[in-house]
Every structure is written in C-alpha cells, then in structure tokens.
Tab-separated table of C-alpha atoms in Angstrom:
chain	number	residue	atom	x	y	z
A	1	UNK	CA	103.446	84.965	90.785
A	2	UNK	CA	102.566	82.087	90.056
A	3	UNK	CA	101.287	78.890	93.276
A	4	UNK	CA	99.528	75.931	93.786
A	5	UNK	CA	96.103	75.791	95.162
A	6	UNK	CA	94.900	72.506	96.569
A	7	UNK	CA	91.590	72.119	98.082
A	8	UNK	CA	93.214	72.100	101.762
A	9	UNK	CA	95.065	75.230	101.705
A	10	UNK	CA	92.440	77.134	100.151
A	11	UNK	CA	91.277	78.985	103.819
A	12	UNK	CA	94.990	80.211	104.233
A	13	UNK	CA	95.141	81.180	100.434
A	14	UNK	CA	91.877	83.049	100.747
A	15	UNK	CA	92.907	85.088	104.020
A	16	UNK	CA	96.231	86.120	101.861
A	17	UNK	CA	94.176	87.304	98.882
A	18	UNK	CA	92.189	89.428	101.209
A	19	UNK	CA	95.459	91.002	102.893
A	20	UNK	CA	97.062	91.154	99.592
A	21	UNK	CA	94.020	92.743	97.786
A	22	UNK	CA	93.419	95.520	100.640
A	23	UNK	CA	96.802	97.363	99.878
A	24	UNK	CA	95.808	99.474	96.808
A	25	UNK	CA	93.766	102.356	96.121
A	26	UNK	CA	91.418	103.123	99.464
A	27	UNK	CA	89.254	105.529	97.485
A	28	UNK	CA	87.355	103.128	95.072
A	29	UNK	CA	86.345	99.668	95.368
A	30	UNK	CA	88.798	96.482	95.154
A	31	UNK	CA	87.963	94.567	92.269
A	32	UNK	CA	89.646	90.537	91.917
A	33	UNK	CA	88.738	89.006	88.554
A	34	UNK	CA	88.997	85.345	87.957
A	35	UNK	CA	89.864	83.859	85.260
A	36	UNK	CA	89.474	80.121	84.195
A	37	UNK	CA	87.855	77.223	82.571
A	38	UNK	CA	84.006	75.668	83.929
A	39	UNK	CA	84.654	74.311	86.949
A	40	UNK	CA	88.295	74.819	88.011
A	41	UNK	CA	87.403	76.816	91.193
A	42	UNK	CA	85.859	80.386	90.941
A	43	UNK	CA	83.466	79.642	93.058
A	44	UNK	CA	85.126	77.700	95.422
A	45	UNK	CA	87.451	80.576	95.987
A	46	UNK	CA	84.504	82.943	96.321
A	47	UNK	CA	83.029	81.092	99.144
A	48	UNK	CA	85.898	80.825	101.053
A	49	UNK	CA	86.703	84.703	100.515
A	50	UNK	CA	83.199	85.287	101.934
A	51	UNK	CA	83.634	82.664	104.926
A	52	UNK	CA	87.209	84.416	105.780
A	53	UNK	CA	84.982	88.438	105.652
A	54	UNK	CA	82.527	86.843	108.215
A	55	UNK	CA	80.018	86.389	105.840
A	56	UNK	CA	77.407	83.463	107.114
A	57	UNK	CA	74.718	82.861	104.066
A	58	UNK	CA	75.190	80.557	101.926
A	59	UNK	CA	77.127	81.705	98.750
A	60	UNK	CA	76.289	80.103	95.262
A	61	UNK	CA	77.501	81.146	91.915
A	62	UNK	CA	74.767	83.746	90.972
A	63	UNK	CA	74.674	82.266	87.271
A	64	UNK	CA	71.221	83.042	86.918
A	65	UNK	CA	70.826	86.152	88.600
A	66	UNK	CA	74.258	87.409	87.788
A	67	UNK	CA	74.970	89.069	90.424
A	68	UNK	CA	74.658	89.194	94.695
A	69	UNK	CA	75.426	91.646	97.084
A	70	UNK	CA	76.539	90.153	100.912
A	71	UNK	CA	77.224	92.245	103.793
A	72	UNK	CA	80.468	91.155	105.648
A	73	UNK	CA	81.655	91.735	109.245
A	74	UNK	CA	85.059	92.685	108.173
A	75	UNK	CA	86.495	96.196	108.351
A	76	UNK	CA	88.216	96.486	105.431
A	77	UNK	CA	85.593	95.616	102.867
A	78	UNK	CA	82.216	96.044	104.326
A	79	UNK	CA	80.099	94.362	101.360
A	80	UNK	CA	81.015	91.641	99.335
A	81	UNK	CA	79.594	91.804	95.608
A	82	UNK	CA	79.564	88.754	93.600
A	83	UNK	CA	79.314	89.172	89.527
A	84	UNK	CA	79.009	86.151	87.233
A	85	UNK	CA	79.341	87.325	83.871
A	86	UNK	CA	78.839	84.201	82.103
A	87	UNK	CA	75.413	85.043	80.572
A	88	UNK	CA	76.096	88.322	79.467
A	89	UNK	CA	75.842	88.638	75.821
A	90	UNK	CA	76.960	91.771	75.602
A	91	UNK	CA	79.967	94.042	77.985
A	92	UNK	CA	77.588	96.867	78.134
A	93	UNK	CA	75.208	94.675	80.228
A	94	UNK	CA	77.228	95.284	83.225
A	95	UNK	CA	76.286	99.055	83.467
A	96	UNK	CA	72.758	97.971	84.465
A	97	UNK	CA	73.879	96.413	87.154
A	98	UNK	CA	75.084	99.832	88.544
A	99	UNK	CA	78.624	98.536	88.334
A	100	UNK	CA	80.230	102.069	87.825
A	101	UNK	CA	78.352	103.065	91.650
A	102	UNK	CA	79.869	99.816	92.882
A	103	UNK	CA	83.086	100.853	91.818
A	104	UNK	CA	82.862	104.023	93.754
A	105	UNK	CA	82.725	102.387	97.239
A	106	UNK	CA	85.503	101.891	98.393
A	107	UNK	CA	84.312	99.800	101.104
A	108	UNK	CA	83.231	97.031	98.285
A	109	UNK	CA	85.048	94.370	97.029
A	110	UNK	CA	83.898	93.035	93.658
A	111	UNK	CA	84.662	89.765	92.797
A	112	UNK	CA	83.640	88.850	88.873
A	113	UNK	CA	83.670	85.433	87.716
A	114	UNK	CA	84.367	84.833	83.643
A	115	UNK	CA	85.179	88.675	83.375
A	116	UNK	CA	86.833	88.325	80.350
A	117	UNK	CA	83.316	89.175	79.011
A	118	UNK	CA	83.322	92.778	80.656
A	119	UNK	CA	87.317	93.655	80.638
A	120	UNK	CA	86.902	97.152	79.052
A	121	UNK	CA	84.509	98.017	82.036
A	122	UNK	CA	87.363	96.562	84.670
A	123	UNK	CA	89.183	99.534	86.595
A	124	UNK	CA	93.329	99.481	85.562
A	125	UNK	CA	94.149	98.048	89.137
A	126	UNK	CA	91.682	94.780	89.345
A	127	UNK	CA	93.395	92.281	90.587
A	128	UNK	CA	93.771	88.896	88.106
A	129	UNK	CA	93.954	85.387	88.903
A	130	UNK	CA	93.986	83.183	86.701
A	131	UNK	CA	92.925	79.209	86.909
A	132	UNK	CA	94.027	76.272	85.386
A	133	UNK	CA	93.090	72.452	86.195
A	134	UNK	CA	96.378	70.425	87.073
A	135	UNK	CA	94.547	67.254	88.466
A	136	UNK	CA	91.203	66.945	90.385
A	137	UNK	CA	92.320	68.633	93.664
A	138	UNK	CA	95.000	70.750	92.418
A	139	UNK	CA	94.935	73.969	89.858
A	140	UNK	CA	97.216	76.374	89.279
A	141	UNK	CA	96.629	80.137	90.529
A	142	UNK	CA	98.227	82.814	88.760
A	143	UNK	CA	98.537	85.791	90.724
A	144	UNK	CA	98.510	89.250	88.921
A	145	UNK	CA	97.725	91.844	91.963
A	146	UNK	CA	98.279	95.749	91.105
C-alpha cells in the first residue's frame, strides 16, 4: 500500500502503524524497518511512534550510540527499542547489541532505521516502510506490513 505522509497527519499515521503493527505474531517482538534516503523522515516517524506509546523523553536518532531502549506506558508494546544502523560496518554488529534477546520479547517493538545494513538478521514478518522525498513536507510511505 502505498500513502502520502505530510508533516500534519503524521500523529494519525503513527497511531495506525501502531494498530496495524500489533496484529501479528504475539510471541516475539514486532519489528518496523524503515527504509529511505538522509533525511526524509525516519526519525520523525520514530518520535511520533514514541509520543503516541506514552513515551515522555526526548527521542533523538541514536546515530552515535546506535541504539536506545524507552519504556512506554502502552499495553501492547511495553518498551520501545530504537536501532540506527547507519554506522555499522558490518551486519554481524547487531548481535552485540543483544538483538536476537530483543527479538524474543514479545512485549518490544524494534524500530531500525537504515536496516538495509542488517536485513539477514531481520525476522520474516518485520514490517517495511519505505520513504521517499516528494517535496519538503510531503514523502511517500510505502507500506509493506506482514
């Protein structure tokens, strides 16, 4: 499926990923991957998922630090892990992050930013979205949900 995203419905677009993402497998944790160019809105979508869970710190891309864990006040997914895999230089990378125990909560949902540079390590039913720039306030989402 394929929408637009404009910066104003991105609270309503948010809440319908979380519904949307909450519907698979209950036994392991939800994973949404997203896909798309330096600045077209990974982020951006990140922060408002964490707003809509209930989450109240500040969220920031964790570029540096790769990756940040946030506790939520939502019932569905009870902590909210953040992945950037931008500066990995190598897929195997993400195993010392204990990403194959995060993937065994089921109360987790994993949200990995540039994950093209850890696919083999993605579960088969991640959810994809992928971005594209269509002006400066609009992109195009791409919905792939399993």
């Amino acid at each position: 499926m394929e929408k637009i995203l404009t910066l104003d419905k991105i609270e309503k677009t948010a809440k319908s990923f979380i519904e949307d993402m909450g519907k698979g497998d209950k036994n392991i944790a939800t994973v949404l991957a997203l896909y798309g160019d330096l600045g077209v809105g990974k982020t951006t979508i990140t922060k408002e998922i964490a707003k809509q869970l209930g989450i109240l710190e500040k969220v920031i891309s964790p570029t540096f630090v790769i990756m940040k864990i946030y506790k939520t006040k939502n019932k569905k997914f009870k902590n909210l892990i953040h992945i950037d895999a931008y500066r990995l230089e190598k897929s195997k990378e993400i195993e010392q992050l204990g990403f194959e125990d995060l993937l065994k909560n089921k109360d987790n949902l994993i949200i990995i930013e540039w994950p093209e540079k850890v696919e083999e390590y993605l579960p088969s039913n991640t959810h994809r979205i992928i971005l594209e720039h269509k002006d400066d306030t609009t992109r195009i989402a791409k919905f792939c949900y399993n």
